[in-house]
CSV table of C-alpha atoms in Angstrom, one decimal:
chain,number,residue,atom,x,y,z
A,76,MET,CA,-9.7,18.6,8.7
A,77,THR,CA,-11.3,18.4,5.6
A,78,THR,CA,-10.9,19.0,1.7
A,79,SER,CA,-12.7,21.6,1.9
A,80,VAL,CA,-10.5,23.8,3.7
A,81,LEU,CA,-7.9,23.9,0.9
A,82,GLN,CA,-11.1,24.7,-1.7
A,83,GLN,CA,-11.2,27.8,0.9
A,84,TRP,CA,-8.1,28.7,0.4
A,85,PHE,CA,-7.2,28.1,-3.2
A,86,PRO,CA,-11.1,28.4,-4.7
A,87,TRP,CA,-10.1,26.9,-8.3
A,88,VAL,CA,-8.8,23.5,-6.9
A,89,GLU,CA,-10.8,19.8,-8.0
A,90,THR,CA,-10.7,17.4,-4.8
A,91,PRO,CA,-8.2,15.7,-4.7
A,92,MET,CA,-5.5,17.8,-4.5
A,93,ILE,CA,-2.6,17.9,-7.2
A,94,ALA,CA,0.4,19.9,-6.7
A,95,ASN,CA,3.8,19.9,-8.8
A,96,GLY,CA,7.1,19.7,-6.4
A,97,PRO,CA,9.3,23.7,-6.9
A,98,MET,CA,12.5,20.8,-8.8
A,99,ILE,CA,15.2,23.2,-10.0
A,100,GLY,CA,15.5,22.8,-12.8
A,101,ALA,CA,12.6,21.1,-13.9
A,102,ALA,CA,9.5,24.1,-12.2
A,103,CYS,CA,8.9,26.2,-14.1
A,104,PRO,CA,5.9,28.8,-15.0
A,105,LYS,CA,4.7,26.7,-18.5
A,106,LEU,CA,4.6,23.7,-16.0
A,107,ALA,CA,3.1,26.0,-13.0
A,108,THR,CA,0.5,28.2,-15.0
A,109,GLU,CA,-0.7,24.3,-16.8
A,110,VAL,CA,-0.8,22.9,-13.5
A,111,THR,CA,-2.6,25.0,-12.0
A,112,ARG,CA,-4.8,25.6,-15.1
A,113,ALA,CA,-5.9,22.1,-14.2
A,114,GLY,CA,-8.0,22.3,-11.2
A,115,GLY,CA,-4.3,21.5,-9.0
A,116,VAL,CA,-2.1,24.2,-7.1
A,117,GLY,CA,1.0,25.0,-9.9
A,118,PHE,CA,4.6,25.8,-7.8
A,119,ASN,CA,7.7,27.6,-9.5
A,120,GLN,CA,10.8,26.5,-8.8
A,121,CYS,CA,12.6,27.4,-6.0
A,122,VAL,CA,14.3,30.2,-5.3
A,123,VAL,CA,18.2,29.4,-3.4
A,124,ASP,CA,20.2,32.5,-2.7
A,125,VAL,CA,18.0,35.2,-2.0
A,126,SER,CA,21.0,38.1,-1.4
A,127,ALA,CA,20.3,41.5,-2.6
A,128,ASP,CA,20.7,42.0,-6.5
A,129,CYS,CA,21.7,37.9,-7.1
A,130,PRO,CA,19.8,36.7,-10.4
A,131,ASN,CA,17.9,34.1,-8.7
A,132,LEU,CA,15.8,37.2,-6.9
A,133,LYS,CA,15.4,38.7,-10.5
A,134,GLN,CA,14.8,35.1,-12.0
A,135,LEU,CA,11.6,35.1,-9.8
A,136,ASP,CA,10.4,38.2,-10.6
A,137,GLU,CA,10.2,37.2,-14.2
A,138,GLU,CA,8.8,34.0,-13.1
A,139,LEU,CA,6.0,35.0,-12.0
A,140,THR,CA,5.3,38.1,-14.1
A,141,GLU,CA,5.4,35.4,-17.0
A,142,CYS,CA,3.3,33.0,-14.7
A,143,ARG,CA,0.7,35.5,-14.8
A,144,GLN,CA,0.8,37.0,-18.8
A,145,LEU,CA,0.3,32.7,-19.2
A,146,LEU,CA,-2.5,33.3,-17.3
A,147,GLY,CA,-4.2,36.1,-18.8
A,148,ASP,CA,-7.9,36.6,-17.1
A,149,GLN,CA,-7.3,33.5,-15.1
A,150,ALA,CA,-4.7,35.0,-12.7
A,151,THR,CA,-5.8,35.6,-9.4
A,152,ASP,CA,-8.8,34.4,-7.5
A,153,SER,CA,-11.3,37.0,-6.1
A,154,SER,CA,-9.1,37.9,-3.7
A,155,GLY,CA,-5.5,39.4,-6.2
A,156,ARG,CA,-3.6,36.0,-5.2
A,157,LEU,CA,-1.7,34.7,-8.2
A,158,ARG,CA,-2.4,31.2,-8.6
A,159,VAL,CA,0.5,29.2,-8.6
A,160,GLY,CA,3.4,28.8,-6.1
A,161,ALA,CA,6.7,30.2,-5.3
A,162,GLY,CA,9.7,28.1,-3.4
A,163,PHE,CA,12.3,28.9,-1.0
A,164,LEU,CA,15.1,26.5,0.2
A,165,GLY,CA,16.8,28.2,3.3
A,166,LEU,CA,20.2,26.5,3.2
A,167,HIS,CA,22.1,29.2,1.2
A,168,PRO,CA,23.4,31.6,4.1
A,169,SER,CA,21.1,35.0,2.3
A,170,PHE,CA,18.4,33.2,4.2
A,171,PRO,CA,18.6,35.7,6.6
A,172,GLU,CA,18.0,37.6,4.4
A,173,PHE,CA,14.2,36.9,2.8
A,174,VAL,CA,12.5,40.0,4.6
A,175,SER,CA,14.3,42.7,3.2
A,176,THR,CA,14.9,40.9,-0.2
A,177,ALA,CA,12.8,38.4,-1.3
A,178,LEU,CA,9.5,39.4,0.5
A,179,PRO,CA,8.7,43.3,-1.4
A,180,ILE,CA,9.1,41.0,-4.8
A,181,LEU,CA,6.4,38.7,-2.9
A,182,GLN,CA,4.2,41.7,-1.9
A,183,ARG,CA,4.4,42.5,-5.8
A,184,HIS,CA,2.7,39.5,-7.4
A,185,LYS,CA,1.1,38.1,-4.3
A,186,PRO,CA,1.5,34.4,-4.7
A,187,VAL,CA,-0.9,31.5,-3.5
A,188,ALA,CA,1.1,29.9,-1.8
A,189,VAL,CA,4.9,29.5,-0.5
A,190,TRP,CA,6.5,26.3,-0.5
A,191,PHE,CA,10.1,26.1,2.5
A,192,PHE,CA,12.6,22.8,2.3
A,193,ALA,CA,16.0,22.6,4.0
A,194,PRO,CA,16.4,25.2,6.8
A,195,ALA,CA,20.0,24.6,7.0
A,196,THR,CA,19.3,23.9,10.6
A,197,ALA,CA,17.5,21.1,10.7
A,198,PRO,CA,16.3,20.2,14.3
A,199,THR,CA,15.4,23.4,15.1
A,200,PRO,CA,12.3,25.1,14.1
A,201,HIS,CA,13.5,28.0,11.6
A,202,HIS,CA,11.3,29.9,9.2
A,203,LYS,CA,8.7,31.4,12.0
A,204,PRO,CA,10.2,35.2,11.8
A,205,ILE,CA,10.3,34.6,8.2
A,206,ILE,CA,6.4,32.8,8.1
A,207,GLN,CA,5.3,36.0,10.4
A,208,ALA,CA,6.4,38.3,7.9
A,209,LEU,CA,4.2,37.0,5.2
A,210,LYS,CA,1.2,36.3,7.4
A,211,THR,CA,2.0,40.4,8.4
A,212,GLN,CA,3.0,42.1,5.6
A,213,ILE,CA,1.3,40.6,2.6
A,214,SER,CA,-2.3,41.0,1.8
A,215,PRO,CA,-3.7,38.2,1.8
A,216,ALA,CA,-1.5,36.0,3.4
A,217,PRO,CA,-0.1,33.2,1.0
A,218,SER,CA,-0.7,29.4,2.4
A,219,VAL,CA,2.7,28.4,3.5
A,220,PHE,CA,4.0,24.7,2.5
A,221,ILE,CA,6.7,23.3,4.4
A,222,GLN,CA,8.1,20.3,3.3
A,223,VAL,CA,9.1,17.8,6.4
A,224,GLY,CA,10.8,13.8,5.9
A,225,ASN,CA,10.3,12.5,9.3
A,226,VAL,CA,7.9,13.3,12.4
A,227,LYS,CA,9.7,15.7,14.7
A,228,ALA,CA,10.2,18.1,11.1
A,229,ALA,CA,6.5,17.9,11.0
A,230,ARG,CA,5.7,19.4,14.0
A,231,GLU,CA,8.4,22.2,13.7
A,232,ALA,CA,6.6,23.2,10.6
A,233,VAL,CA,3.1,23.4,12.2
A,234,GLU,CA,5.5,25.9,15.3
A,235,ASP,CA,7.0,27.7,12.6
A,236,GLY,CA,3.7,28.5,11.3
A,237,ALA,CA,2.9,26.0,7.8
A,238,ASP,CA,-1.2,25.9,7.1
A,239,VAL,CA,0.3,22.4,5.0
A,240,VAL,CA,2.9,20.0,5.8
A,241,VAL,CA,4.2,18.1,2.9
A,242,CYS,CA,4.9,14.7,3.7
A,243,GLN,CA,8.1,13.5,1.5
A,244,GLY,CA,8.4,9.7,1.5
A,245,ILE,CA,12.2,8.7,1.1
A,246,ASP,CA,10.5,7.2,-2.5
A,247,ALA,CA,10.9,10.7,-3.9
A,248,GLY,CA,13.7,11.4,-6.0
A,249,GLY,CA,15.9,15.1,-6.2
A,250,HIS,CA,17.2,16.2,-2.3
A,251,GLN,CA,15.1,15.5,1.4
A,252,PHE,CA,16.2,14.8,4.8
A,253,ARG,CA,18.4,11.8,5.2
A,254,ARG,CA,16.5,10.6,8.0
A,255,GLY,CA,13.5,10.6,7.0
A,256,MET,CA,10.8,7.9,6.7
A,257,GLY,CA,8.7,6.6,3.2
A,258,VAL,CA,4.6,7.6,3.0
A,259,MET,CA,3.2,4.5,4.3
A,260,SER,CA,4.7,5.1,8.0
A,261,LEU,CA,5.7,8.8,7.9
A,262,VAL,CA,1.5,10.2,6.7
A,263,PRO,CA,-0.6,8.9,10.2
A,264,GLU,CA,2.1,10.0,12.8
A,265,ALA,CA,2.4,13.3,10.6
A,266,LYS,CA,-0.8,13.7,10.5
A,267,GLU,CA,-1.7,12.2,14.0
A,268,ALA,CA,0.7,14.5,15.4
A,269,VAL,CA,-0.4,17.7,13.3
A,270,GLU,CA,-3.8,17.4,14.5
A,271,GLU,CA,-2.8,17.6,17.7
A,272,MET,CA,-0.5,20.5,17.7
A,273,GLY,CA,-3.0,22.4,15.6
A,274,LYS,CA,-6.1,22.0,17.6
A,275,ASP,CA,-6.7,25.4,17.6
A,276,LYS,CA,-6.1,26.3,13.9
A,277,ASP,CA,-6.7,24.2,9.7
A,278,VAL,CA,-3.6,22.4,9.1
A,279,VAL,CA,-3.3,20.0,6.3
A,280,VAL,CA,-1.4,17.6,5.6
A,281,ILE,CA,0.0,16.2,2.4
A,282,ALA,CA,1.9,14.0,0.3
A,283,ALA,CA,5.1,13.3,-1.8
A,284,GLY,CA,7.4,10.7,-2.4
A,285,GLY,CA,7.1,8.4,-4.9
A,286,ILE,CA,3.5,9.3,-6.3
A,287,VAL,CA,3.2,9.4,-10.0
A,288,CYS,CA,-0.6,7.5,-10.4
A,289,GLY,CA,-4.3,7.3,-9.7
A,290,LYS,CA,-3.4,4.5,-7.5
A,291,GLY,CA,-0.9,6.1,-5.3
A,292,ALA,CA,-2.6,9.2,-4.9
A,293,ALA,CA,-5.3,6.8,-3.6
A,294,ALA,CA,-2.6,5.3,-1.0
A,295,ALA,CA,-2.1,8.2,0.4
A,296,LEU,CA,-5.8,10.3,1.3
A,297,ALA,CA,-6.4,6.5,2.8
A,298,LEU,CA,-4.0,7.3,4.6
A,299,GLY,CA,-5.1,10.2,6.2
A,300,ALA,CA,-3.5,13.6,3.6
A,301,GLU,CA,-5.4,15.8,2.1
A,302,GLY,CA,-3.8,15.7,-1.4
A,303,VAL,CA,0.0,14.8,-3.2
A,304,VAL,CA,2.3,16.5,-4.6
A,305,MET,CA,4.3,14.5,-7.6
A,306,GLY,CA,8.1,15.2,-8.8
A,307,THR,CA,9.3,12.7,-11.0
A,308,ARG,CA,6.0,12.1,-12.6
A,309,PHE,CA,5.7,15.9,-14.4
A,310,THR,CA,9.9,16.3,-15.6
A,311,VAL,CA,8.7,14.7,-18.0
A,312,SER,CA,6.2,17.0,-19.5
A,313,PRO,CA,6.4,18.6,-22.2
A,314,GLU,CA,5.5,22.0,-20.3
A,315,SER,CA,8.8,21.2,-18.0
A,316,SER,CA,11.9,22.5,-18.3
A,317,TYR,CA,14.0,19.0,-17.7
A,318,PRO,CA,17.1,19.0,-20.2
A,319,ASP,CA,15.7,16.5,-23.1
A,320,PHE,CA,18.2,13.5,-22.1
A,321,ARG,CA,16.8,14.0,-18.7
A,322,LYS,CA,13.3,13.4,-19.9
A,323,ALA,CA,14.3,10.4,-21.7
A,324,LEU,CA,16.3,8.6,-19.0
A,325,VAL,CA,13.6,9.5,-17.1
A,326,LEU,CA,11.2,7.4,-19.7
A,327,LYS,CA,13.3,4.5,-19.9
A,328,THR,CA,13.9,3.8,-16.4
A,329,SER,CA,11.9,1.5,-14.8
A,330,ASP,CA,12.4,-0.7,-12.1
A,331,GLY,CA,13.2,2.5,-9.1
A,332,GLY,CA,14.5,0.4,-6.1
A,333,ASN,CA,17.5,-1.1,-8.9
A,334,THR,CA,17.9,2.5,-10.6
A,335,THR,CA,18.3,4.4,-8.4
A,336,LEU,CA,19.9,5.6,-5.9
A,337,LYS,CA,19.4,7.5,-2.5
A,338,SER,CA,22.7,8.5,-0.7
A,339,TRP,CA,24.9,11.4,0.0
A,340,PHE,CA,27.1,10.5,-3.1
A,341,ASN,CA,24.2,12.0,-5.6
A,342,ASP,CA,25.7,15.7,-4.1
A,343,LYS,CA,29.4,15.5,-3.5
A,344,ILE,CA,30.0,13.2,-6.9
A,345,ALA,CA,28.8,16.6,-8.6
A,346,GLU,CA,30.5,18.4,-5.9
A,347,ASN,CA,27.5,19.7,-4.5
A,348,HIS,CA,27.9,21.5,-0.8
A,349,LYS,CA,25.3,23.0,-0.4
A,350,TRP,CA,23.2,20.9,1.0
A,351,GLY,CA,25.3,19.2,4.0
A,352,GLU,CA,24.9,16.8,6.5
A,353,ILE,CA,21.7,17.2,7.0
A,354,TYR,CA,20.2,16.4,3.8
A,355,ASP,CA,20.6,13.7,0.6
A,356,GLY,CA,18.8,13.0,-3.5
A,357,ARG,CA,17.6,10.5,-5.1
A,358,ALA,CA,19.1,9.7,-8.4
A,359,ILE,CA,18.9,8.1,-11.4
A,360,ILE,CA,22.2,5.3,-11.2
A,361,GLY,CA,24.4,5.5,-14.1
A,362,PRO,CA,28.4,3.7,-14.5
A,363,ILE,CA,29.5,6.0,-12.1
A,364,HIS,CA,27.3,4.9,-9.4
A,365,ASP,CA,28.0,1.4,-10.3
A,366,LYS,CA,32.2,2.2,-9.6
A,367,PHE,CA,31.0,4.1,-6.4
A,368,MET,CA,28.8,0.5,-5.0
A,369,ALA,CA,31.0,-1.8,-6.1
A,370,GLY,CA,33.5,0.0,-3.7
A,371,ALA,CA,35.1,2.5,-4.8
A,372,SER,CA,35.8,5.7,-3.2
A,373,LEU,CA,34.8,9.3,-4.0
A,374,ASP,CA,38.0,10.4,-5.4
A,375,GLU,CA,38.7,7.3,-7.9
A,376,CYS,CA,35.3,8.0,-9.5
A,377,LEU,CA,35.7,11.7,-9.3
A,378,LYS,CA,38.8,10.7,-10.6
A,379,GLU,CA,36.9,8.5,-13.5
A,380,LEU,CA,34.0,11.8,-14.5
A,381,LYS,CA,36.7,13.7,-15.0
A,382,GLU,CA,39.1,11.9,-17.0
A,383,GLY,CA,37.0,9.2,-18.6
A,384,TYR,CA,34.0,11.9,-20.2
A,385,SER,CA,34.0,14.9,-21.8
A,386,PRO,CA,32.1,17.1,-19.8
A,387,GLU,CA,28.6,16.7,-21.5
A,388,GLU,CA,29.7,12.6,-20.6
A,389,ALA,CA,29.6,13.4,-17.9
A,390,LYS,CA,26.5,16.1,-16.8
A,391,GLN,CA,24.1,13.1,-18.6
A,392,LEU,CA,26.0,10.7,-16.7
A,393,ILE,CA,24.7,12.5,-13.0
A,394,ASN,CA,21.7,14.4,-11.3
A,395,THR,CA,18.9,13.1,-13.9
A,396,TRP,CA,16.7,13.3,-10.5
A,397,ALA,CA,14.2,10.2,-10.2
A,398,GLY,CA,11.6,9.0,-7.8
A,399,THR,CA,11.2,4.3,-7.4
A,400,GLY,CA,7.9,5.6,-9.0
A,401,VAL,CA,10.3,6.4,-12.6
A,402,GLY,CA,9.3,2.6,-13.4
A,403,ARG,CA,6.0,4.6,-13.6
A,404,VAL,CA,6.2,7.4,-16.0
A,405,ARG,CA,5.8,5.3,-19.4
A,406,LYS,CA,5.2,8.5,-21.4
A,407,ALA,CA,5.2,12.1,-21.9
A,408,LEU,CA,1.8,13.5,-20.9
A,409,PRO,CA,1.0,17.5,-20.6
A,410,ALA,CA,1.3,18.4,-17.4
A,411,GLY,CA,-2.5,19.5,-16.8
A,412,GLU,CA,-3.3,15.8,-18.6
A,413,VAL,CA,-1.5,14.5,-16.4
A,414,VAL,CA,-3.3,16.0,-13.1
A,415,LYS,CA,-6.7,15.2,-15.0
A,416,GLU,CA,-5.9,11.6,-15.3
A,417,VAL,CA,-4.1,11.1,-11.8
A,418,ARG,CA,-7.2,12.8,-10.0
A,419,GLU,CA,-9.7,11.0,-12.0
A,420,ASP,CA,-8.3,7.2,-11.5
A,421,ALA,CA,-7.8,8.8,-8.2
A,422,ILE,CA,-11.1,8.3,-7.8
A,423,LYS,CA,-11.5,5.8,-9.6
A,424,THR,CA,-9.7,3.6,-7.1
A,425,MET,CA,-11.2,4.8,-4.0
A,426,ARG,CA,-14.5,4.6,-5.6
A,427,ALA,CA,-13.1,0.5,-6.8
A,428,LEU,CA,-12.1,-0.1,-3.4
A,429,ALA,CA,-15.9,1.1,-1.9
A,430,ALA,CA,-17.6,-0.8,-3.5
A,431,ARG,CA,-15.6,-4.0,-3.3
A,432,TYR,CA,-15.3,-4.0,0.4
A,433,SER,CA,-18.9,-1.8,1.5
């Protein structure tokens, strides 16, 4: 496996490949298209609800249309695929309706990639029928990305038919597997497992979680990844739809191991129950988190959040998702500049290491 496979799938991509995560509330057409323009793979935000006539599907259609307009005469590759990706979360009860509701939109727009994460029943392969429909009912078929957090899930992704296995380490911001691994241990073991299972086809492993700079990207490549996904770094780009107060908080936060918390608490305090027991998330710590970590119960924290703060203040205290690399996110660069900077620094780092140890 070489990065030339990625370039066959995404001919405009420059290596090492850099993608933005399909972050709900941050990824959007402006962000996705600028990542693509810079030689990466841009993704719009994940769709959660795929029930018939739901607002999420209308938004998906509108965002893919906007991407086409923003890219103009660069909108499609030589095979006619739209040069951005779409993402979906599998945990919503409507997900079994995907083929009848979401697939027609994808058939119309032909995004170059489709990203899946968070099946409702993680221990059981969940995406296979949907991936088969994507591969047989869209021509040319999109490349399928499946996000995983441990080796078992990586194996299941291959069984389901993934083209790209996104190995998300527990340093990541936002939602992830509770029973996850760090990138350092996940990527090489998952790559070994994927290569063993995918001997009859090309399956690419890329890394995510805590990667915010070229040195992190170079480290991921050394572990065996073929490219990287970044989230936190892109949240503060001017093209990102992350609210300004969250961008400001990300930029002023440092020491991500001490100032972010990976916990079920981040969903429970927001009274967000859709993620269940399989997943949790990492977000920036505020005073309500401090109260919880000092021993207060969830009910006590919920009461203080509702009674001690205005609704706007309460909103700003929770759910600013960010990874442990947040301390190295020090300025808000345009998304295209981020892609180029990280790619160039990764190459420079690898060359310096090769020279040092040759």
